[in-house]
Short mmCIF file of C-alpha atoms and ligand atoms in Angstrom, two decimals:
data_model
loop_
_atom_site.label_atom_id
_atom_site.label_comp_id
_atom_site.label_asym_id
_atom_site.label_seq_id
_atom_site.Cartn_x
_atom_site.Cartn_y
_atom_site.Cartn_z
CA UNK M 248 28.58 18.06 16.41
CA UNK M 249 29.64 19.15 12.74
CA UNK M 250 27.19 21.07 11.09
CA UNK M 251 27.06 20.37 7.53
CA UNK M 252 24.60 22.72 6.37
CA UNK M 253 27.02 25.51 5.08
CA UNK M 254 24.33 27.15 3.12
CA UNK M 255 22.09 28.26 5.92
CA UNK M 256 22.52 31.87 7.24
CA UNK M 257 22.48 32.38 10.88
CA UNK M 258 21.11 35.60 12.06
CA UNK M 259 21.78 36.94 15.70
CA UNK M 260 18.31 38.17 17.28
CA UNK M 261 18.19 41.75 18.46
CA UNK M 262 18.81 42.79 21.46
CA UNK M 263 15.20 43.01 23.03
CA UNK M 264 13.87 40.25 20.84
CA UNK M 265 11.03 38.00 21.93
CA UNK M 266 9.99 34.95 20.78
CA UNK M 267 6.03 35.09 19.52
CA UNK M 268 3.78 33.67 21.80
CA UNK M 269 1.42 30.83 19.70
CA UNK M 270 -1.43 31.85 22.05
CA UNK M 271 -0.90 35.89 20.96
CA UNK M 272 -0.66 34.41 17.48
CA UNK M 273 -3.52 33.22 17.02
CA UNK M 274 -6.60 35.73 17.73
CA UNK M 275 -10.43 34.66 18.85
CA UNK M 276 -10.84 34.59 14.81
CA UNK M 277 -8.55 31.55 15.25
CA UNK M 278 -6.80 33.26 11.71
CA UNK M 279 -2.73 33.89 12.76
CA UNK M 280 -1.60 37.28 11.64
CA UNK M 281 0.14 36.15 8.33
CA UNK M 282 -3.28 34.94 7.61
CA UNK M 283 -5.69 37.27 8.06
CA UNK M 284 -3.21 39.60 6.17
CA UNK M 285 -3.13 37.20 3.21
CA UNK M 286 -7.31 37.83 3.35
CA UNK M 287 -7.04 41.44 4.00
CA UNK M 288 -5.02 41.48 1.04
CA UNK M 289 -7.58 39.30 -0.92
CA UNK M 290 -10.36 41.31 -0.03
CA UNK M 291 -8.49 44.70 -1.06
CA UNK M 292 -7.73 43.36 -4.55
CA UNK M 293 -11.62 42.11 -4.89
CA UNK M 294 -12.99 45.39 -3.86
CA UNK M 295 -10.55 47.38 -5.85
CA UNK M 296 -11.53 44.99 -9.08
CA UNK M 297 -15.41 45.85 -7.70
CA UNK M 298 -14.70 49.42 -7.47
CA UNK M 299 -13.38 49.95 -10.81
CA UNK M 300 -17.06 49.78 -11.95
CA UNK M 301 -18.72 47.16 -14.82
CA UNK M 302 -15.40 46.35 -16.54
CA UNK M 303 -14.19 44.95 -12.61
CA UNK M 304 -17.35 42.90 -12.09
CA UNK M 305 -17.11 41.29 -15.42
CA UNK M 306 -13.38 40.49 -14.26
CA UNK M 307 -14.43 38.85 -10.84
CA UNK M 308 -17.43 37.33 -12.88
CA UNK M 309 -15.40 35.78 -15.35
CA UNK M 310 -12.82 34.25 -13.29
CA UNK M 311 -15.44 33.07 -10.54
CA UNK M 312 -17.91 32.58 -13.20
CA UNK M 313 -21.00 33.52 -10.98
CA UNK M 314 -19.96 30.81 -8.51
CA UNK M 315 -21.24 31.79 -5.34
CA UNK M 316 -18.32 29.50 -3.74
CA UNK M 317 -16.01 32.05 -4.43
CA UNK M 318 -17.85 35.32 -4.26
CA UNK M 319 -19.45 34.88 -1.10
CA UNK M 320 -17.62 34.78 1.51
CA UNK M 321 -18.33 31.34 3.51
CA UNK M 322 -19.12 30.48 7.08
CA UNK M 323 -15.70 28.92 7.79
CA UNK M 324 -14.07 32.39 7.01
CA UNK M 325 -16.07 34.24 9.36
CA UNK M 326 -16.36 31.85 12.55
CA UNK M 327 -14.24 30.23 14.85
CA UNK M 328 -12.97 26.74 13.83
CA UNK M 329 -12.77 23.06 16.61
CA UNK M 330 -10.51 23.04 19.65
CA UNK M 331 -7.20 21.16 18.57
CA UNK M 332 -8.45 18.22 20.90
CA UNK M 333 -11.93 17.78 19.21
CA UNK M 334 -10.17 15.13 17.17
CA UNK M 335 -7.38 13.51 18.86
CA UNK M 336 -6.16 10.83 16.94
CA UNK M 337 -7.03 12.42 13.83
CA UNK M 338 -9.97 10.77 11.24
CA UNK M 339 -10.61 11.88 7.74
CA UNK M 340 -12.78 14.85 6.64
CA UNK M 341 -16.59 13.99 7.02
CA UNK M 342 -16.61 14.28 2.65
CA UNK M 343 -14.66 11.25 2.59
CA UNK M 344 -16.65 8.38 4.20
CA UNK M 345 -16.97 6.36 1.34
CA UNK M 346 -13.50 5.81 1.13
CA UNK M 347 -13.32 2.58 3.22
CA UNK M 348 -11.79 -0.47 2.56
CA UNK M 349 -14.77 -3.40 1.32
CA UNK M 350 -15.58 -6.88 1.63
CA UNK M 351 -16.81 -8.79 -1.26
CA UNK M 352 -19.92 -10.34 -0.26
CA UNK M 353 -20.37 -14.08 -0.39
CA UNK M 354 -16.42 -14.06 -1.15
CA UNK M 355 -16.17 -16.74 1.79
CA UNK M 356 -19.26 -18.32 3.83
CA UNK M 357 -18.25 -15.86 6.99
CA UNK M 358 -16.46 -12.60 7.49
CA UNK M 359 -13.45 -14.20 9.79
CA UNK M 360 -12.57 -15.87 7.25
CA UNK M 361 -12.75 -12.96 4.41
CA UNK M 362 -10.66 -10.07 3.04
CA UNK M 363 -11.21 -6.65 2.88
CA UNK M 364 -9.95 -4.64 -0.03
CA UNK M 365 -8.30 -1.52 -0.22
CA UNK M 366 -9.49 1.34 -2.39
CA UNK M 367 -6.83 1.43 -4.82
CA UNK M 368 -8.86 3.65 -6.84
CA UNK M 369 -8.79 6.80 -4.31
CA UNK M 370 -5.38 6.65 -3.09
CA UNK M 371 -2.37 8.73 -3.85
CA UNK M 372 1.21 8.57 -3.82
CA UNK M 373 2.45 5.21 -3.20
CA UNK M 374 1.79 4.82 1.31
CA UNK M 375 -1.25 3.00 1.90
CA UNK M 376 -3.15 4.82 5.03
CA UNK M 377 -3.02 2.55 7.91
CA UNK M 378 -6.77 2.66 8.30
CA UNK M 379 -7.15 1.09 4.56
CA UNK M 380 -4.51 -1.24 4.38
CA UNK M 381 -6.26 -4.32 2.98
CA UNK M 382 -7.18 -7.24 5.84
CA UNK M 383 -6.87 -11.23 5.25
CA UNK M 384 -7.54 -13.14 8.12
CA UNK M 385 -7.86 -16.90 7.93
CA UNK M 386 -9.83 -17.12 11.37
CA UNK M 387 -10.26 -13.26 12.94
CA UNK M 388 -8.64 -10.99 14.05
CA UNK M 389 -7.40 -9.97 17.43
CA UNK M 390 -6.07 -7.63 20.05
CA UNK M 391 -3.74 -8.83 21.46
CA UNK M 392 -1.99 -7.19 24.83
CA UNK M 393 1.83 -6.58 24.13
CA UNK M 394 2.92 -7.22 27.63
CA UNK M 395 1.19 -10.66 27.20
CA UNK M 396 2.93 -11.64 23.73
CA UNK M 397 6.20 -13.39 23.24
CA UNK M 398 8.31 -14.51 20.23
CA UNK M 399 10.08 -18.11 20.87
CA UNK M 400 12.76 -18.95 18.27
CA UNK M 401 13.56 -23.10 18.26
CA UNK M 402 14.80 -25.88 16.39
CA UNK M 403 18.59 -25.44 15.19
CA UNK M 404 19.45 -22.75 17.34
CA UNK M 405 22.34 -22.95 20.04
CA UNK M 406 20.13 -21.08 22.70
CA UNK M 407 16.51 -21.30 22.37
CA UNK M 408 14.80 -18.27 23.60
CA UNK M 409 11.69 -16.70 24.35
CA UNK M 410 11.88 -12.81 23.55
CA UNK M 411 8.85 -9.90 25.49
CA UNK M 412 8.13 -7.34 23.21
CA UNK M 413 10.24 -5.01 25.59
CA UNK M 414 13.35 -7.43 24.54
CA UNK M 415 12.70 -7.03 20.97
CA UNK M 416 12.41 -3.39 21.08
CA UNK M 417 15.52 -2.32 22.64
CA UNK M 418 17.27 -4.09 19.40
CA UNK M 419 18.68 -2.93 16.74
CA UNK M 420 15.84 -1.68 14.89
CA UNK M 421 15.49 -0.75 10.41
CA UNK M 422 12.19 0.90 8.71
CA UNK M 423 11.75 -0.13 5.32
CA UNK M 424 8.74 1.24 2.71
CA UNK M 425 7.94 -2.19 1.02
CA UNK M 426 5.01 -3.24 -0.86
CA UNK M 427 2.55 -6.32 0.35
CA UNK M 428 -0.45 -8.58 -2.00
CA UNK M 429 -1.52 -11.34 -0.97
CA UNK M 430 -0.92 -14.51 -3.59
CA UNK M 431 -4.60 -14.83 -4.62
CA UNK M 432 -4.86 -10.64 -5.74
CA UNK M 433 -6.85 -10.66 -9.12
CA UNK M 434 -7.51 -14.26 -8.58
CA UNK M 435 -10.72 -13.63 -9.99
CA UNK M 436 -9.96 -12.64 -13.66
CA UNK M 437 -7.73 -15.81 -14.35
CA UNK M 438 -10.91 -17.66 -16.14
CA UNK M 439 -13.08 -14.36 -17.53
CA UNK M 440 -14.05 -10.89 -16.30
CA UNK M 441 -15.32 -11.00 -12.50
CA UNK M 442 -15.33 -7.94 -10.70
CA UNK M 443 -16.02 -4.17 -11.56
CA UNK M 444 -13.48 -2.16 -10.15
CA UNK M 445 -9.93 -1.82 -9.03
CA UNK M 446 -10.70 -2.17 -5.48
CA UNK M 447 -11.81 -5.73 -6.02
CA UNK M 448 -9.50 -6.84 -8.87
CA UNK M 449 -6.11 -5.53 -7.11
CA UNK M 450 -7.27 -4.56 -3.87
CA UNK M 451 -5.52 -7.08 -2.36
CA UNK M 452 -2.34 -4.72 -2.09
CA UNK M 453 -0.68 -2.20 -0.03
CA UNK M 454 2.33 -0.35 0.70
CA UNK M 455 3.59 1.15 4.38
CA UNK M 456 6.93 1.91 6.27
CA UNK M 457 7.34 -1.35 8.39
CA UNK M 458 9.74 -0.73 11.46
CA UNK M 459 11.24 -4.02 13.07
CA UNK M 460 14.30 -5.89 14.29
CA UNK M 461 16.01 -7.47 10.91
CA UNK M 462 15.16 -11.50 11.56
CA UNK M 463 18.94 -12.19 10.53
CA UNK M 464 19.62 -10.43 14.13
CA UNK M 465 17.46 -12.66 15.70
CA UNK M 466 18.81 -15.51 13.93
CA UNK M 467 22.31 -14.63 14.96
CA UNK M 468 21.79 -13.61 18.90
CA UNK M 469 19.91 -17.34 19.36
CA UNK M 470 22.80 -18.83 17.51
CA UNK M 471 21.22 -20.43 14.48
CA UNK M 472 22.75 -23.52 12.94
CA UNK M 473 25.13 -21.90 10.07
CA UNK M 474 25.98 -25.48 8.22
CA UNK M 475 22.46 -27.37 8.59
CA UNK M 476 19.77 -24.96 9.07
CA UNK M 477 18.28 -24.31 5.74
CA UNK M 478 14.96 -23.08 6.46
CA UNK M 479 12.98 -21.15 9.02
CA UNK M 480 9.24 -21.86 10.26
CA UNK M 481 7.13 -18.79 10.92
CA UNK M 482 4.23 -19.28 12.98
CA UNK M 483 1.06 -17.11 13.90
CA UNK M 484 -1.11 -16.76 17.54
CA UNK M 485 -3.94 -16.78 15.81
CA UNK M 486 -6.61 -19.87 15.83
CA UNK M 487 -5.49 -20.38 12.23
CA UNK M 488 -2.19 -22.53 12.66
CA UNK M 489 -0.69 -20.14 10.52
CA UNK M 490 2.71 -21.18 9.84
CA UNK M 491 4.91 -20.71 6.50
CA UNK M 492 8.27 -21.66 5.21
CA UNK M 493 11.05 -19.50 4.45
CA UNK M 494 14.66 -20.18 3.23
CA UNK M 495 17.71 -19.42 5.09
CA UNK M 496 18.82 -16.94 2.43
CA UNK M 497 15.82 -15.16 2.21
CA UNK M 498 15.58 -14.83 6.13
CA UNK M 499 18.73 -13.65 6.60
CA UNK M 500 18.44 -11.09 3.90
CA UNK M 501 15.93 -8.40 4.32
CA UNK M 502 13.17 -10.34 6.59
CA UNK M 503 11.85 -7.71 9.53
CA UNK M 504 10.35 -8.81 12.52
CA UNK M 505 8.03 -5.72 12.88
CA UNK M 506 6.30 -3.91 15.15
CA UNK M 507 5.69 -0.55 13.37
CA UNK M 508 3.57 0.54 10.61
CA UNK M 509 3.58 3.98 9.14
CA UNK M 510 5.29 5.23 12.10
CA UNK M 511 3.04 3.99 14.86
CA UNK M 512 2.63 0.67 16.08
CA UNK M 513 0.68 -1.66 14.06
CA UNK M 514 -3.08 -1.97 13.65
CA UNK M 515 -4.81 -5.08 15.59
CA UNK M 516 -6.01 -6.15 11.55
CA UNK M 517 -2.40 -6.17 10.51
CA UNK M 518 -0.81 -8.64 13.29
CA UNK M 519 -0.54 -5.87 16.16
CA UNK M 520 1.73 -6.15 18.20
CA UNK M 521 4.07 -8.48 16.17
CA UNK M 522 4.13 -9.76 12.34
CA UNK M 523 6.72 -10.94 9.88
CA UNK M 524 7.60 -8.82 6.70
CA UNK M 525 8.87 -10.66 3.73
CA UNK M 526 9.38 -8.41 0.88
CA UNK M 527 8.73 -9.15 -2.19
CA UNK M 528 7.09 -12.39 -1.12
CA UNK M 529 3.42 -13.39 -1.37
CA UNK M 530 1.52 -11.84 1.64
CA UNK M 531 0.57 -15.53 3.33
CA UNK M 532 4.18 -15.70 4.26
CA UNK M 533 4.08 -12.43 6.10
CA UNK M 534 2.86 -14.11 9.32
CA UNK M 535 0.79 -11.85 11.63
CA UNK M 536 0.81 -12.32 15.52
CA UNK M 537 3.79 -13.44 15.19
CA UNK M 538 4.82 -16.30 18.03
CA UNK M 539 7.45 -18.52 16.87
CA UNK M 540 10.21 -18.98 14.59
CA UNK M 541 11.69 -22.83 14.03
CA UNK M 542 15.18 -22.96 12.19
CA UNK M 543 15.22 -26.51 10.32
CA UNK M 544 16.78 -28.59 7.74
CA UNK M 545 13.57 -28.78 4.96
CA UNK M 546 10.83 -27.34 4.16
CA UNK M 547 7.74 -28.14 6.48
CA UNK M 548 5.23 -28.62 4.06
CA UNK M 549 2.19 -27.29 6.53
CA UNK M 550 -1.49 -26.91 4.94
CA UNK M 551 -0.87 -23.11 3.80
CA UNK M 552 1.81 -24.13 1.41
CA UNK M 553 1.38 -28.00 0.69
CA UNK M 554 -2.28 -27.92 -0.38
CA UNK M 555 -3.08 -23.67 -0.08
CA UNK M 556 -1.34 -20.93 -1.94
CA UNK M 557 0.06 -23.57 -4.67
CA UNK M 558 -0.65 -23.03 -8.64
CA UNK M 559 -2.98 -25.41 -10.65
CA UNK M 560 -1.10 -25.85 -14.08
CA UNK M 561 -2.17 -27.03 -16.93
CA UNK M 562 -0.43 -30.57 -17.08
CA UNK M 563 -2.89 -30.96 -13.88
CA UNK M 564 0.03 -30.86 -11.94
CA UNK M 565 0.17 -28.19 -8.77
CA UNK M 566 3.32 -26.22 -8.39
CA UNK M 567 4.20 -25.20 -4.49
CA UNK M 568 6.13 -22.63 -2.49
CA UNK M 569 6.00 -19.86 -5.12
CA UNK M 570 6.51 -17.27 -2.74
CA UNK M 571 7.70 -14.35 -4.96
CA UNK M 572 5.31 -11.86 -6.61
CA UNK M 573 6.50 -11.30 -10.12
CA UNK M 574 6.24 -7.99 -11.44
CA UNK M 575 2.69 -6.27 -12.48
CA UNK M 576 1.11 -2.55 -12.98
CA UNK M 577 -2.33 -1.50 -12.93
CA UNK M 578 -3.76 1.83 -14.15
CA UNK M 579 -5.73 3.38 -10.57
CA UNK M 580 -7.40 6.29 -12.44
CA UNK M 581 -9.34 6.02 -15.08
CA UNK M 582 -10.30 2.41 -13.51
CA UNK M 583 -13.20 0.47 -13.28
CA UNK M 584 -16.35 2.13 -12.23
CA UNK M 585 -15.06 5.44 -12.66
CA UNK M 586 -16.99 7.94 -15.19
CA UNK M 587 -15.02 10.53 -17.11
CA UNK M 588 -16.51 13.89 -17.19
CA UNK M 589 -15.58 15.08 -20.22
CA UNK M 590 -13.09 14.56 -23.32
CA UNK M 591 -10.72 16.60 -22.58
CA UNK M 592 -7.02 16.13 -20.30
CA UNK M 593 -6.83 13.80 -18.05
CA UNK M 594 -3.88 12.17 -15.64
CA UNK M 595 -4.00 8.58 -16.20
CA UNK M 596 -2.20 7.16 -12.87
CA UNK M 597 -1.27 3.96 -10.80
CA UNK M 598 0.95 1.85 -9.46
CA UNK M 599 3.34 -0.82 -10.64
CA UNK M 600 5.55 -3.11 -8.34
CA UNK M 601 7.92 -5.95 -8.26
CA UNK M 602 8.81 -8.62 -5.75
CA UNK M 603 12.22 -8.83 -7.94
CA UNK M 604 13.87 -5.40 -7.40
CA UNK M 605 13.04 -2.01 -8.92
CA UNK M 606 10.34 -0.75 -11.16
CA UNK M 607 12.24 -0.34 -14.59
CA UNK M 608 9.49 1.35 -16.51
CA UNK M 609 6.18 1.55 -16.52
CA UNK M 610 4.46 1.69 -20.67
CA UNK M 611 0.94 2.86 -21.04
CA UNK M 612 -1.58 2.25 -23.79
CA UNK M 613 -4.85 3.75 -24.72
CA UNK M 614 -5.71 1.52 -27.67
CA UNK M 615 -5.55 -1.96 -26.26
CA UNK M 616 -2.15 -2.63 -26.40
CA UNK M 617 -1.25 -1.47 -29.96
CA UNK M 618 0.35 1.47 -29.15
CA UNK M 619 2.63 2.74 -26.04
CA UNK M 620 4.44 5.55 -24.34
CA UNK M 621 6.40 5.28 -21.39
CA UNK M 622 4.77 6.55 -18.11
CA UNK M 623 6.72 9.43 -15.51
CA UNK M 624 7.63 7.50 -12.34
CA UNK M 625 7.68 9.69 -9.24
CA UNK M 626 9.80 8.73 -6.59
CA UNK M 627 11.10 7.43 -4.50
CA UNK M 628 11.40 4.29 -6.78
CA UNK M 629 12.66 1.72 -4.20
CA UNK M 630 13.04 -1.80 -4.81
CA UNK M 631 10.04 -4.36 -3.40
CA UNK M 632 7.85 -1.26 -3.21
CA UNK M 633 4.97 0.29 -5.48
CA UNK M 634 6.28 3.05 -7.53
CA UNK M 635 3.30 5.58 -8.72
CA UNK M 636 3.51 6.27 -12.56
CA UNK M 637 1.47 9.06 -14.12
CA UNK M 638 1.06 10.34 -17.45
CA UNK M 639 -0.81 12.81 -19.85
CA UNK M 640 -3.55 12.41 -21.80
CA UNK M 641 -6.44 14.14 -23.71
CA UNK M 642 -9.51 11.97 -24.10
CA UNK M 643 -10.88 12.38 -27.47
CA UNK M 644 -14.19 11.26 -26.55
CA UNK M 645 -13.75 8.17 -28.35
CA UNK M 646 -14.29 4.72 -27.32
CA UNK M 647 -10.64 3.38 -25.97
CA UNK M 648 -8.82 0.74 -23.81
CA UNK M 649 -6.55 1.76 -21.27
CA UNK M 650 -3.59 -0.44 -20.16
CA UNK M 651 -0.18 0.01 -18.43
CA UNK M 652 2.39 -2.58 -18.66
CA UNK M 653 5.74 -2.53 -15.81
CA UNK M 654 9.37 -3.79 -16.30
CA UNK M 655 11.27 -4.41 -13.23
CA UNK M 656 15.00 -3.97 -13.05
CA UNK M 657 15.78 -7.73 -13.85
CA UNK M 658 14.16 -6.90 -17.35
CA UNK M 659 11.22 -9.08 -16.71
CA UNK M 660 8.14 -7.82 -18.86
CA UNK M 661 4.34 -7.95 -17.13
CA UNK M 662 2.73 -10.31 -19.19
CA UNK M 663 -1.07 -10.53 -21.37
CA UNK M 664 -3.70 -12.60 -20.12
CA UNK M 665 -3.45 -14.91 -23.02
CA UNK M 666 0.57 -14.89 -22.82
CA UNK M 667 0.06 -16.33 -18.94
CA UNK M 668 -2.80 -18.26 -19.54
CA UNK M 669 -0.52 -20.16 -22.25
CA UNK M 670 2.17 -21.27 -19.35
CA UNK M 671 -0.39 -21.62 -16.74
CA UNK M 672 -3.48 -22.32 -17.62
CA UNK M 673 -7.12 -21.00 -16.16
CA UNK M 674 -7.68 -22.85 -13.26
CA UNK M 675 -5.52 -20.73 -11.34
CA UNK M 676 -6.39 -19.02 -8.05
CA UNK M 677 -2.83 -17.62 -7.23
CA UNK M 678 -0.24 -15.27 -9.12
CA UNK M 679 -2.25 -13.61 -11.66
CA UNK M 680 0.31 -10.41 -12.85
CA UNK M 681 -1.70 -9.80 -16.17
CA UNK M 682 -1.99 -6.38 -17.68
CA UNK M 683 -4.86 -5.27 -16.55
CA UNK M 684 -7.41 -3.54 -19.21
CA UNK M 685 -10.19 -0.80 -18.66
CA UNK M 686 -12.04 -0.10 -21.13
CA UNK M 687 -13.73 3.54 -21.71
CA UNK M 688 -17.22 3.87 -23.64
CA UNK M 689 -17.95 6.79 -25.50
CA UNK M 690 -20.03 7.67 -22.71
CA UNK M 691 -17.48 8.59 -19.89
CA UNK M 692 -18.41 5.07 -18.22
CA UNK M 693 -14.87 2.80 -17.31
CA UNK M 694 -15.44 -0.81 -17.40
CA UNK M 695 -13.15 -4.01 -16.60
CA UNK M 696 -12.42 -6.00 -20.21
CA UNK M 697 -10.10 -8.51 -20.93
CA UNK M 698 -7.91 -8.04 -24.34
CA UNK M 699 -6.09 -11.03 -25.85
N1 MTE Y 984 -1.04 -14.51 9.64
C1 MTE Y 984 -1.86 -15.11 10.51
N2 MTE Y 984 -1.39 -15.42 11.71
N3 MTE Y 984 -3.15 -15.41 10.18
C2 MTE Y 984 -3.65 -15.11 8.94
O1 MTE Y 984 -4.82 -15.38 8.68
N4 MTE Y 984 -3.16 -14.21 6.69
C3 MTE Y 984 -2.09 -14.16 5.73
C4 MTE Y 984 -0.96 -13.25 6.23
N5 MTE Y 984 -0.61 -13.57 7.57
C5 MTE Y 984 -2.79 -14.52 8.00
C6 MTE Y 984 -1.47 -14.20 8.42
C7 MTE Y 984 -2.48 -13.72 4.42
S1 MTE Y 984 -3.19 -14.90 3.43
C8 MTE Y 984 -2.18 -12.48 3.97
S2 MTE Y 984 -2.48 -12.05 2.34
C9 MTE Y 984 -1.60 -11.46 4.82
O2 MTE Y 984 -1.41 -11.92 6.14
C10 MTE Y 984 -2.51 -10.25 4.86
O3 MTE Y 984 -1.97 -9.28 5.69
P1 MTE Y 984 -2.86 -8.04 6.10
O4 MTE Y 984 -4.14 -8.55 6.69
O5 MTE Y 984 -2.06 -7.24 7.04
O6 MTE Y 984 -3.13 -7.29 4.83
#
């Protein structure tokens, strides 16, 4: 094998080396050497400031400023910590329990029929956690045993066939980060103001590293029908007859039939142990419990995409199979609910995404729209994905409206509520990619508004 990295200096080990034993490492203190040398070091700079007399103790007091947190010296310093297997598949700190994904109650007459939302407003970075990646079920979820589960591909296909889970994952196999919101996210600020924070107004959304065969693979080793088949039928296990068009173009593209999820396989919620991924595309298309795939000639026109997931318009006319998510940004922090602490700095953050391509840019304003500067985008900016924006600013303890507003590589600009509500109306449930405005009282408090 080459080895490429030219830069890297190889050192021979001496003669009578031997390698450090973890277990010698790390003494009953459970502190590693380099460690409780980094304290020892600590401590001799705290007592040498203490030693020096009054002028030392007004230096420790200053910079701890009294705080017993830092001038005693706490529990967790002095005792010996869990056993690595007290937690083995590992679960957030105890301090962070109310970070949980939420249903809305009374949002549907029972739970198996519900969402869960995820917590937008505590989340960094641009990965969802597995644990809070937001939940739509049409009828439960389930369970179901991977030795038991098989994917059938039909229709126009040379050779029909029915694939085990141990088939599919011996092929040929891509992980892609890509972004997924279900068609009916912020469904509930199309007529007025409905819900209080970011969690329930854009909740609907989340981002993870899907691993999967690419469907065009699929397509190809069952011998789909190149001239006549146009579309493909994607079809659930669950009790919900889930099943959803897609065209031939699209399928063949960038579709993944997935089994992995942030690098392990994927949660019972999220269509364990088999689910479609259709980026870019409106999350009811992203099939969970995945069992078939028809290739066909038309669209199907089943109940999820003749009379669900279809946009009222103003003529009174509905418009169907609007699959792709057009581009939209919300601001995550300051959000809804939130209270500032202080005037003073403050990161302004959140996330923008397109079903189109690439996040362009990402403008913020923090008086309603009349003014903007362009947000920092961190990377990775990939296309189909959220892209985390931040920027600076310094709260003058004024009253203020805070608004971000994305362009996506195809230069398509997010739109105002009044500038969508012109082409489509407000009896809308589906595709609402308004700029989103929080508004912040001179009292700290951050509340959802709408600005026309
Ligand atoms: N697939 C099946 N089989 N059953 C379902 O109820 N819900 C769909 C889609 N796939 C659904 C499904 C909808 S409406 C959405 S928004 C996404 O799954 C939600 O995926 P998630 O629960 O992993 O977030």
């Amino acid at each position: 094998m080459r080895d490429n990295n030219k830069s890297g200096r190889i050192v021979r080990a001496p003669e009578n080396f031997v390698a450090p034993d973890l277990a010698q490492e790390i003494t009953r203190d459970g502190l590693s050497a380099e460690r409780r040398g980094f304290l020892r070091r600590s401590f001799m700079a705290a007592g040498a400031a203490l030693a020096a007399g009054a002028a030392g103790r007004a230096a420790a007091q200053a910079v701890g400023d009294g705080d017993p947190a830092i001038l005693n010296l706490p529990q967790h310093s002095r005792t010996l910590g869990q056993a690595v297997a007290a937690n083995p598949y590992g679960q957030p700190s105890k301090y962070e329990t109310n970070l949980l994904r939420r249903e809305s109650p009374g949002l549907t007459r029972v739970s198996q029929a519900s969402v869960s939302f995820t917590p937008l407003q505590g989340l960094f970075g641009i990965i969802t956690p597995s644990g809070l990646h937001f939940e739509r079920h049409h009828q439960g979820w389930h369970d179901i045993d991977p030795a038991q589960h098989r994917l059938m591909i039909n229709g126009m296909v040379k050779n029909p066939k029915v694939y085990t889970m141990d088939d599919l994952m011996r092929m040929p196999s891509v992980s892609r980060m890509h972004f997924i919101e279900c068609g009916a996210n912020t469904a509930m600020e199309w007529g007025n103001v409905a819900v209080p924070t970011v969690q329930y107004s854009h909740g609907m959304l989340s981002c993870s590293e899907f691993t999967g065969v690419p469907l065009s693979v699929l397509l190809e080793d069952c011998g789909y029908d190149k001239k006549n088949g146009k579309f493909v039928l994607a079809e659930g296990a669950d009790g919900s007859s889930m099943t959803r068009t897609i065209d031939i173009s699209r399928a063949l593209d960038d579709v993944i039939v997935a089994w992995g999820m942030n690098g392990e396989m994927l949660r019972p919620e999220n269509g364990y142990p088999l689910r479609l991924v259709v980026p870019g595309v409106q999350g009811v298309s992203w099939v969970k419990w995945l069992r078939r795939i028809e290739v066909g000639d038309q669209p199907w026109a089943t109940k999820d995409e003749a009379i669900h997931y279809i946009d009222a318009m103003p003529d009174g006319s509905y418009r169907q199979y609007t699959s792709t998510q057009e581009c939209k940004s919300v601001i995550t922090t300051p959000s809804g609910g939130q209270q500032l602490l202080d005037k003073g700095f403050y990161n302004i953050t959140g996330l923008a995404w397109s079903g189109r391509g690439k996040v362009k840019r990402v403008d913020v304003s923090v008086d309603g729209g009349r003014n903007w500067r362009t947000a920092r985008l961190e990377g990775p900016v990939l296309g189909k994905c959220l892209t985390r924006f931040n920027i600076d600013w310094v709260w003058d303890g004024g009253p203020c409206v805070l608004q971000s507003r994305a362009i996506d590589d195809t230069g398509y600009v997010q739109p105002k509520i009044n500038e969508l509500r012109a082409v489509r109306g407000t009896r809308s449930i589906y595709h609402n990619n308004a700029i989103q405005s929080w508004k912040v009282a001179e009292t700290g408090e951050v509340s959802n508004v709408q600005v026309y």
